[in-house]
mmCIF file of C-alpha atoms in Angstrom:
data_model
loop_
_atom_site.group_PDB
_atom_site.id
_atom_site.type_symbol
_atom_site.label_atom_id
_atom_site.label_comp_id
_atom_site.label_asym_id
_atom_site.label_seq_id
_atom_site.Cartn_x
_atom_site.Cartn_y
_atom_site.Cartn_z
ATOM 1 C CA LEU A 1 -53.709 -27.091 -29.310
ATOM 2 C CA ALA A 2 -56.354 -24.954 -31.370
ATOM 3 C CA ASN A 3 -57.508 -21.672 -29.664
ATOM 4 C CA LEU A 4 -61.189 -23.021 -29.382
ATOM 5 C CA SER A 5 -62.115 -19.719 -27.515
ATOM 6 C CA GLY A 6 -61.135 -17.687 -30.677
ATOM 7 C CA CYS A 7 -59.502 -15.057 -28.009
ATOM 8 C CA LYS A 8 -56.467 -13.323 -28.970
ATOM 9 C CA PRO A 9 -53.301 -14.087 -26.617
ATOM 10 C CA CYS A 10 -52.981 -11.134 -24.006
ATOM 11 C CA LEU A 11 -49.499 -9.562 -24.724
ATOM 12 C CA PRO A 12 -47.822 -6.589 -23.190
ATOM 13 C CA THR A 13 -46.465 -3.659 -25.656
ATOM 14 C CA GLN A 14 -43.126 -4.583 -26.787
ATOM 15 C CA SER A 15 -40.669 -2.183 -25.205
ATOM 16 C CA ASN A 16 -38.421 -0.031 -27.385
ATOM 17 C CA ALA A 17 -35.807 1.843 -25.663
ATOM 18 C CA GLY A 18 -34.682 3.872 -28.715
ATOM 19 C CA PRO A 19 -31.510 3.588 -30.686
ATOM 20 C CA ASP A 20 -28.170 3.331 -29.208
ATOM 21 C CA GLN A 21 -26.231 6.732 -29.028
ATOM 22 C CA LEU A 22 -22.733 6.268 -29.226
ATOM 23 C CA ASN A 23 -21.116 9.561 -30.068
ATOM 24 C CA LEU A 24 -22.923 12.000 -27.914
ATOM 25 C CA SER A 25 -21.711 15.401 -27.048
ATOM 26 C CA GLY A 26 -22.106 17.511 -24.227
ATOM 27 C CA THR A 27 -23.338 15.860 -21.098
ATOM 28 C CA SER A 28 -27.168 15.286 -21.520
ATOM 29 C CA VAL A 29 -29.328 13.321 -23.833
ATOM 30 C CA ILE A 30 -33.190 13.103 -24.382
ATOM 31 C CA LEU A 31 -33.917 9.312 -24.676
ATOM 32 C CA THR A 32 -36.625 8.276 -27.111
ATOM 33 C CA ALA A 33 -38.560 5.170 -25.948
ATOM 34 C CA ASN A 34 -42.022 4.040 -27.277
ATOM 35 C CA SER A 35 -45.066 4.683 -24.948
ATOM 36 C CA PRO A 36 -46.943 2.267 -22.967
ATOM 37 C CA ALA A 37 -50.671 1.481 -23.494
ATOM 38 C CA SER A 38 -53.128 3.339 -21.356
ATOM 39 C CA ASP A 39 -53.491 0.288 -18.779
ATOM 40 C CA GLU A 40 -49.568 -0.107 -18.839
ATOM 41 C CA GLN A 41 -46.602 1.835 -17.070
ATOM 42 C CA GLY A 42 -43.161 2.235 -18.274
ATOM 43 C CA THR A 43 -40.083 2.677 -15.974
ATOM 44 C CA TRP A 44 -36.472 3.472 -16.652
ATOM 45 C CA ALA A 45 -33.493 1.880 -14.874
ATOM 46 C CA LEU A 46 -29.708 2.762 -15.146
ATOM 47 C CA VAL A 47 -27.891 -0.568 -15.282
ATOM 48 C CA LYS A 48 -24.491 0.533 -16.143
ATOM 49 C CA GLY A 49 -22.518 3.453 -15.400
ATOM 50 C CA ASN A 50 -21.769 5.614 -12.279
ATOM 51 C CA GLY A 51 -23.432 8.820 -11.406
ATOM 52 C CA GLY A 52 -26.100 9.219 -14.003
ATOM 53 C CA VAL A 53 -29.484 10.877 -13.502
ATOM 54 C CA LEU A 54 -32.737 10.361 -15.249
ATOM 55 C CA SER A 55 -35.039 13.335 -14.834
ATOM 56 C CA SER A 56 -38.066 11.227 -14.856
ATOM 57 C CA THR A 57 -38.123 7.362 -14.181
ATOM 58 C CA ASN A 58 -41.521 6.920 -16.174
ATOM 59 C CA SER A 59 -41.316 9.413 -19.043
ATOM 60 C CA PRO A 60 -40.213 7.694 -22.359
ATOM 61 C CA ASN A 61 -38.742 10.929 -23.385
ATOM 62 C CA THR A 62 -36.772 11.478 -20.090
ATOM 63 C CA VAL A 63 -33.526 13.689 -20.109
ATOM 64 C CA PHE A 64 -30.481 11.672 -18.975
ATOM 65 C CA THR A 65 -27.500 13.312 -17.889
ATOM 66 C CA LYS A 66 -24.015 11.504 -17.368
ATOM 67 C CA GLY A 67 -22.193 11.349 -14.135
ATOM 68 C CA THR A 68 -18.356 10.130 -13.748
ATOM 69 C CA ASP A 69 -18.511 7.701 -16.394
ATOM 70 C CA THR A 70 -18.295 7.834 -20.128
ATOM 71 C CA SER A 71 -20.548 4.775 -20.878
ATOM 72 C CA TYR A 72 -24.085 3.889 -19.816
ATOM 73 C CA THR A 73 -26.702 1.537 -20.301
ATOM 74 C CA ALA A 74 -30.528 2.080 -19.423
ATOM 75 C CA VAL A 75 -33.287 -0.228 -19.494
ATOM 76 C CA TRP A 76 -36.806 0.732 -20.400
ATOM 77 C CA ALA A 77 -39.439 -1.722 -18.929
ATOM 78 C CA ILE A 78 -43.233 -1.712 -19.875
ATOM 79 C CA PHE A 79 -45.493 -3.789 -17.661
ATOM 80 C CA GLY A 80 -49.197 -4.040 -17.062
ATOM 81 C CA PRO A 81 -52.127 -6.782 -16.832
ATOM 82 C CA CYS A 82 -50.423 -8.808 -19.695
ATOM 83 C CA GLY A 83 -47.024 -9.005 -18.411
ATOM 84 C CA ALA A 84 -43.878 -7.078 -19.027
ATOM 85 C CA SER A 85 -41.163 -6.344 -21.638
ATOM 86 C CA ILE A 86 -37.815 -4.565 -21.656
ATOM 87 C CA ASP A 87 -35.249 -3.215 -23.894
ATOM 88 C CA SER A 88 -31.960 -1.395 -23.343
ATOM 89 C CA VAL A 89 -30.246 1.611 -24.834
ATOM 90 C CA HIS A 90 -26.536 2.343 -25.033
ATOM 91 C CA LEU A 91 -25.071 5.687 -24.435
ATOM 92 C CA ASN A 92 -21.490 6.787 -24.828
ATOM 93 C CA PHE A 93 -20.286 10.169 -24.048
ATOM 94 C CA PRO A 94 -16.781 11.999 -24.810
ATOM 95 C CA ALA A 95 -14.058 11.262 -22.107
ATOM 96 C CA PRO A 96 -13.584 14.467 -19.972
ATOM 97 C CA ILE A 97 -10.561 16.464 -20.680
ATOM 98 C CA VAL A 98 -8.643 17.041 -17.424
ATOM 99 C CA PRO A 99 -5.378 18.504 -16.552
ATOM 100 C CA SER A 100 -2.479 16.081 -17.121
ATOM 101 C CA CYS A 101 -1.645 16.322 -13.170
ATOM 102 C CA GLY A 102 -1.515 18.578 -10.225
ATOM 103 C CA PHE A 103 -5.653 18.584 -10.106
ATOM 104 C CA MET A 104 -7.915 17.675 -7.078
ATOM 105 C CA ILE A 105 -10.213 14.665 -7.456
ATOM 106 C CA ASN A 106 -13.037 13.549 -5.157
ATOM 107 C CA TYR A 107 -13.625 9.663 -4.793
ATOM 108 C CA GLY A 108 -15.728 7.852 -2.296
ATOM 109 C CA GLY A 109 -16.356 11.103 -0.428
ATOM 110 C CA GLU A 110 -12.600 11.888 -0.023
ATOM 111 C CA ASN A 111 -10.572 14.622 -1.606
ATOM 112 C CA TYR A 112 -7.213 13.427 -3.261
ATOM 113 C CA SER A 113 -4.336 16.020 -4.527
ATOM 114 C CA THR A 114 -2.296 14.615 -7.192
ATOM 115 C CA VAL A 115 1.201 15.143 -8.155
ATOM 116 C CA LYS A 116 3.431 14.692 -11.278
ATOM 117 C CA ILE A 117 6.496 12.769 -10.661
ATOM 118 C CA GLY A 118 8.650 12.238 -13.817
ATOM 119 C CA GLN A 119 6.356 11.186 -16.504
ATOM 120 C CA GLN A 120 3.718 9.853 -14.015
ATOM 121 C CA CYS A 121 0.780 11.341 -12.147
ATOM 122 C CA TRP A 122 0.283 9.715 -8.892
ATOM 123 C CA MET A 123 -2.210 10.395 -6.010
ATOM 124 C CA ALA A 124 -0.542 12.442 -3.429
ATOM 125 C CA LYS A 125 -2.060 10.392 -0.467
ATOM 126 C CA ASN A 126 -3.060 6.830 0.215
ATOM 127 C CA LEU A 127 -6.520 5.421 -0.776
ATOM 128 C CA ASN A 128 -9.253 5.551 1.811
ATOM 129 C CA VAL A 129 -12.311 4.219 0.479
ATOM 130 C CA GLY A 130 -14.657 1.461 1.544
ATOM 131 C CA ILE A 131 -16.372 0.053 4.675
ATOM 132 C CA VAL A 132 -14.154 -0.802 7.838
ATOM 133 C CA LEU A 133 -13.732 -4.361 8.809
ATOM 134 C CA ASP A 134 -12.374 -5.500 12.234
ATOM 135 C CA SER A 135 -8.896 -6.739 12.308
ATOM 136 C CA ASN A 136 -10.259 -10.347 12.899
ATOM 137 C CA ALA A 137 -12.478 -10.407 9.847
ATOM 138 C CA GLN A 138 -11.433 -11.488 6.198
ATOM 139 C CA SER A 139 -12.304 -9.460 3.061
ATOM 140 C CA ASN A 140 -14.650 -10.995 0.753
ATOM 141 C CA ASN A 141 -15.357 -10.935 -3.029
ATOM 142 C CA ASN A 142 -18.579 -9.077 -2.817
ATOM 143 C CA ALA A 143 -20.020 -5.693 -4.078
ATOM 144 C CA THR A 144 -18.417 -3.636 -1.070
ATOM 145 C CA ILE A 145 -14.903 -2.316 -0.939
ATOM 146 C CA GLU A 146 -13.567 -3.373 2.645
ATOM 147 C CA LYS A 147 -10.649 -1.963 4.374
ATOM 148 C CA TYR A 148 -8.856 -1.845 7.653
ATOM 149 C CA CYS A 149 -8.201 0.937 9.794
ATOM 150 C CA HIS A 150 -5.129 0.770 12.146
ATOM 151 C CA ARG A 151 -6.098 -0.306 15.676
ATOM 152 C CA ASN A 152 -9.617 -0.569 14.452
ATOM 153 C CA ASP A 153 -9.981 3.233 14.622
ATOM 154 C CA THR A 154 -11.491 4.981 11.868
ATOM 155 C CA ALA A 155 -9.489 8.146 12.684
ATOM 156 C CA ASN A 156 -6.436 6.538 11.483
ATOM 157 C CA CYS A 157 -7.836 5.633 8.095
ATOM 158 C CA GLY A 158 -8.658 9.252 7.839
ATOM 159 C CA ILE A 159 -5.097 10.304 8.591
ATOM 160 C CA PHE A 160 -3.187 7.039 6.799
ATOM 161 C CA GLY A 161 -5.669 5.963 4.556
ATOM 162 C CA GLY A 162 -7.108 2.183 4.741
ATOM 163 C CA LEU A 163 -5.166 -0.922 4.714
ATOM 164 C CA TYR A 164 -6.326 -3.461 2.248
ATOM 165 C CA GLN A 165 -5.514 -7.096 1.588
ATOM 166 C CA TRP A 166 -4.317 -7.704 -2.072
ATOM 167 C CA GLY A 167 -7.462 -9.448 -3.264
ATOM 168 C CA GLU A 168 -9.538 -6.749 -2.264
ATOM 169 C CA ALA A 169 -7.216 -4.233 -3.663
ATOM 170 C CA VAL A 170 -7.251 -5.737 -7.182
ATOM 171 C CA GLN A 171 -10.904 -6.370 -6.901
ATOM 172 C CA TYR A 172 -10.607 -10.085 -7.487
ATOM 173 C CA SER A 173 -9.786 -9.265 -11.052
ATOM 174 C CA ASN A 174 -9.516 -12.288 -13.547
ATOM 175 C CA GLY A 175 -10.567 -14.602 -10.617
ATOM 176 C CA ALA A 176 -7.319 -13.384 -8.622
ATOM 177 C CA ASN A 177 -7.354 -13.463 -4.733
ATOM 178 C CA ASN A 178 -5.176 -14.093 -1.764
ATOM 179 C CA THR A 179 -4.099 -17.472 -2.434
ATOM 180 C CA THR A 180 -4.895 -17.713 -6.519
ATOM 181 C CA SER A 181 -3.010 -15.910 -9.466
ATOM 182 C CA PRO A 182 -5.059 -14.150 -11.838
ATOM 183 C CA SER A 183 -6.159 -16.104 -14.953
ATOM 184 C CA PRO A 184 -5.287 -15.024 -17.663
ATOM 185 C CA THR A 185 -2.393 -13.308 -16.124
ATOM 186 C CA PHE A 186 -2.788 -9.308 -15.577
ATOM 187 C CA SER A 187 -1.886 -7.289 -18.875
ATOM 188 C CA GLY A 188 -2.361 -3.431 -18.646
ATOM 189 C CA ASN A 189 -3.944 -1.644 -16.259
ATOM 190 C CA VAL A 190 -5.632 -3.170 -13.207
ATOM 191 C CA GLN A 191 -8.196 -0.377 -11.790
ATOM 192 C CA GLY A 192 -8.795 -2.590 -8.570
ATOM 193 C CA ILE A 193 -10.451 -0.108 -5.953
ATOM 194 C CA CYS A 194 -8.906 2.890 -7.781
ATOM 195 C CA PRO A 195 -11.431 5.387 -9.189
ATOM 196 C CA GLN A 196 -11.987 5.262 -13.131
ATOM 197 C CA GLY A 197 -8.952 6.347 -14.814
ATOM 198 C CA TRP A 198 -6.563 5.252 -12.239
ATOM 199 C CA HIS A 199 -4.942 1.993 -11.458
ATOM 200 C CA ILE A 200 -2.942 -0.284 -8.978
ATOM 201 C CA PRO A 201 0.789 0.366 -10.104
ATOM 202 C CA SER A 202 2.649 -2.753 -11.052
ATOM 203 C CA ASP A 203 6.249 -3.493 -9.947
ATOM 204 C CA ALA A 204 7.715 -1.984 -13.216
ATOM 205 C CA GLU A 205 5.546 1.216 -12.531
ATOM 206 C CA TRP A 206 6.994 1.622 -8.864
ATOM 207 C CA CYS A 207 10.571 0.984 -10.510
ATOM 208 C CA THR A 208 10.009 3.824 -12.740
ATOM 209 C CA LEU A 209 9.049 6.094 -9.927
ATOM 210 C CA ILE A 210 11.674 5.209 -7.668
ATOM 211 C CA LYS A 211 14.653 4.945 -10.094
ATOM 212 C CA GLY A 212 13.797 8.204 -11.748
ATOM 213 C CA LEU A 213 14.288 9.747 -8.157
ATOM 214 C CA ASP A 214 17.212 7.453 -7.102
ATOM 215 C CA PRO A 215 19.121 6.036 -10.328
ATOM 216 C CA SER A 216 21.098 3.685 -7.873
ATOM 217 C CA PHE A 217 17.865 1.719 -6.932
ATOM 218 C CA GLY A 218 17.886 -1.710 -8.178
ATOM 219 C CA CYS A 219 14.540 -2.649 -9.666
ATOM 220 C CA ALA A 220 15.116 -6.246 -9.803
ATOM 221 C CA ALA A 221 16.878 -6.334 -6.242
ATOM 222 C CA ILE A 222 15.366 -8.063 -3.209
ATOM 223 C CA GLY A 223 15.893 -6.151 -0.162
ATOM 224 C CA TRP A 224 17.378 -2.553 0.533
ATOM 225 C CA SER A 225 18.958 -0.561 -2.283
ATOM 226 C CA GLY A 226 19.524 2.714 -3.602
ATOM 227 C CA THR A 227 20.855 5.951 -1.783
ATOM 228 C CA ASN A 228 17.836 8.364 -0.846
ATOM 229 C CA GLY A 229 14.948 7.129 -2.587
ATOM 230 C CA ALA A 230 12.915 6.900 0.435
ATOM 231 C CA GLY A 231 13.910 10.408 1.679
ATOM 232 C CA LEU A 232 12.709 11.888 -1.382
ATOM 233 C CA LEU A 233 9.147 10.201 -1.004
ATOM 234 C CA LYS A 234 8.546 10.421 2.695
ATOM 235 C CA SER A 235 6.697 12.981 4.242
ATOM 236 C CA VAL A 236 8.505 15.549 6.645
ATOM 237 C CA SER A 237 5.463 15.226 8.888
ATOM 238 C CA SER A 238 6.071 14.324 12.708
ATOM 239 C CA LEU A 239 3.757 11.253 12.001
ATOM 240 C CA TRP A 240 7.119 9.381 11.233
ATOM 241 C CA ALA A 241 9.007 8.537 14.229
ATOM 242 C CA ALA A 242 12.355 9.941 14.749
ATOM 243 C CA PRO A 243 14.670 9.871 13.219
ATOM 244 C CA ASN A 244 12.732 10.009 9.552
ATOM 245 C CA THR A 245 16.347 9.721 7.989
ATOM 246 C CA GLY A 246 16.708 11.578 4.894
ATOM 247 C CA ALA A 247 12.985 12.799 4.595
ATOM 248 C CA THR A 248 12.657 15.665 2.347
ATOM 249 C CA ASN A 249 9.633 14.870 0.425
ATOM 250 C CA SER A 250 11.191 16.724 -2.725
ATOM 251 C CA SER A 251 8.962 14.635 -5.039
ATOM 252 C CA GLY A 252 5.506 15.582 -3.410
ATOM 253 C CA PHE A 253 4.692 11.990 -2.953
ATOM 254 C CA SER A 254 4.052 12.550 0.847
ATOM 255 C CA ALA A 255 4.538 8.911 1.851
ATOM 256 C CA LEU A 256 3.128 8.426 5.705
ATOM 257 C CA PRO A 257 3.878 5.562 7.738
ATOM 258 C CA ALA A 258 0.651 3.653 7.777
ATOM 259 C CA GLY A 259 2.082 0.447 9.114
ATOM 260 C CA TYR A 260 0.378 -2.839 7.988
ATOM 261 C CA LEU A 261 -1.993 -5.600 9.282
ATOM 262 C CA ALA A 262 -0.545 -9.028 9.614
ATOM 263 C CA ASN A 263 -2.051 -12.330 11.325
ATOM 264 C CA ARG A 264 -4.797 -10.161 12.472
ATOM 265 C CA GLN A 265 -2.408 -7.715 14.183
ATOM 266 C CA PHE A 266 -1.572 -4.148 13.210
ATOM 267 C CA ASN A 267 2.099 -3.341 13.229
ATOM 268 C CA SER A 268 4.658 -0.503 12.736
ATOM 269 C CA ILE A 269 2.449 2.590 12.430
ATOM 270 C CA GLY A 270 4.849 5.681 12.680
ATOM 271 C CA ILE A 271 7.777 3.673 11.222
ATOM 272 C CA TYR A 272 6.703 1.755 8.163
ATOM 273 C CA ALA A 273 5.232 2.466 4.838
ATOM 274 C CA GLY A 274 4.540 -0.412 2.050
ATOM 275 C CA PHE A 275 2.236 -0.255 -1.005
ATOM 276 C CA TRP A 276 0.572 -2.851 -3.024
ATOM 277 C CA SER A 277 1.820 -3.654 -6.725
ATOM 278 C CA ILE A 278 -0.150 -5.911 -9.004
ATOM 279 C CA THR A 279 3.004 -7.996 -9.532
ATOM 280 C CA GLU A 280 3.084 -11.352 -7.880
ATOM 281 C CA GLN A 281 6.250 -13.251 -6.839
ATOM 282 C CA LEU A 282 4.168 -16.389 -6.114
ATOM 283 C CA SER A 283 0.402 -17.180 -6.083
ATOM 284 C CA SER A 284 0.248 -15.974 -2.498
ATOM 285 C CA THR A 285 2.827 -13.111 -2.637
ATOM 286 C CA VAL A 286 3.342 -9.820 -4.140
ATOM 287 C CA PHE A 287 6.283 -7.588 -4.688
ATOM 288 C CA VAL A 288 5.980 -4.287 -2.503
ATOM 289 C CA PRO A 289 8.003 -1.285 -2.155
ATOM 290 C CA THR A 290 8.480 -0.432 1.353
ATOM 291 C CA ILE A 291 9.901 2.577 3.323
ATOM 292 C CA THR A 292 11.004 2.989 6.891
ATOM 293 C CA SER A 293 11.692 5.972 9.291
ATOM 294 C CA GLN A 294 15.413 4.629 9.643
ATOM 295 C CA PHE A 295 16.493 4.571 6.211
ATOM 296 C CA ARG A 296 16.691 7.081 3.450
ATOM 297 C CA TYR A 297 16.802 4.268 0.754
ATOM 298 C CA MET A 298 13.987 1.964 -0.316
ATOM 299 C CA ASN A 299 13.094 -1.800 0.070
ATOM 300 C CA ARG A 300 11.665 -4.117 -2.498
ATOM 301 C CA GLY A 301 10.529 -7.777 -1.536
ATOM 302 C CA PRO A 302 7.758 -10.067 -1.418
ATOM 303 C CA VAL A 303 4.707 -9.579 0.937
ATOM 304 C CA ALA A 304 1.887 -12.205 1.696
ATOM 305 C CA LYS A 305 -1.441 -10.900 -0.132
ATOM 306 C CA ASN A 306 -3.524 -11.550 3.118
ATOM 307 C CA TYR A 307 -1.710 -8.683 4.705
ATOM 308 C CA GLY A 308 -3.265 -5.238 4.949
ATOM 309 C CA MET A 309 -1.037 -2.903 3.011
ATOM 310 C CA SER A 310 -1.759 0.834 1.715
ATOM 311 C CA VAL A 311 -2.938 1.388 -1.829
ATOM 312 C CA ARG A 312 -1.434 4.462 -3.859
ATOM 313 C CA CYS A 313 -3.375 5.003 -7.312
ATOM 314 C CA LEU A 314 -1.508 5.762 -10.445
ATOM 315 C CA LYS A 315 -3.214 7.779 -13.326
ATOM 316 C CA ASP A 316 -3.933 5.553 -16.416
#
């Protein structure tokens, strides 16, 4: 229809967040968005990347300082009486240079030492991140990492780490959950609930660890095999029930007996340690390496995905 009044339509200032900056050096950058009109307001929001800080959320030329990630997206919105418009800018910083292993990292408020075993770099304790669920509750695919603590006691998570169902551990990547296989099948590293730069190990990566310590370990075997792989991984802590056979912890892996959760019941704290891999046997079971206080050798076998097991992260 014709504009009979002759009035121009009321439109907001078109937002312009500035050009993408994909080869940044250092840790900070000045953003170069356009200014809103006198009766409008501009606001920045960070929509991708962890830990980034904006010196001002309303200045078009705010200073952005990176956090723990290397890639960020910020949105500049202009709004006023005529409506709103938005635009985004992408920022890429160089990856941090860190020692190959043996350093300390902080993740989710918890400190983790690291240890090099062979050519791999492992966290030297079990992951403990997320909110605590009661053992009668089911973990869910939501924006929150969910864990179980033995006997529903948070103190046990502080000692042994959290227990996680498999779907939660892999963060439902590629549609995977406790009864469904990923589609497409996992290829490469799966970060899951591990921090950036770390991942949930595959069955093959567990094999590399164990066989490097105990060449007689059978990577494809189901059941107990090898001679002393478990002993080299087990902590000498009194948290292990006697006799803690063969324990020397000469690897520095410091395995502790966190037990597991099955059918809403906590089991075997003090005598059992089992760690998730990303490698399925069936759509509802996963290959898991396990250790007990009684034996110096390892077990490899399928475990139901809905069990609560420990997570040990491996550096990418």
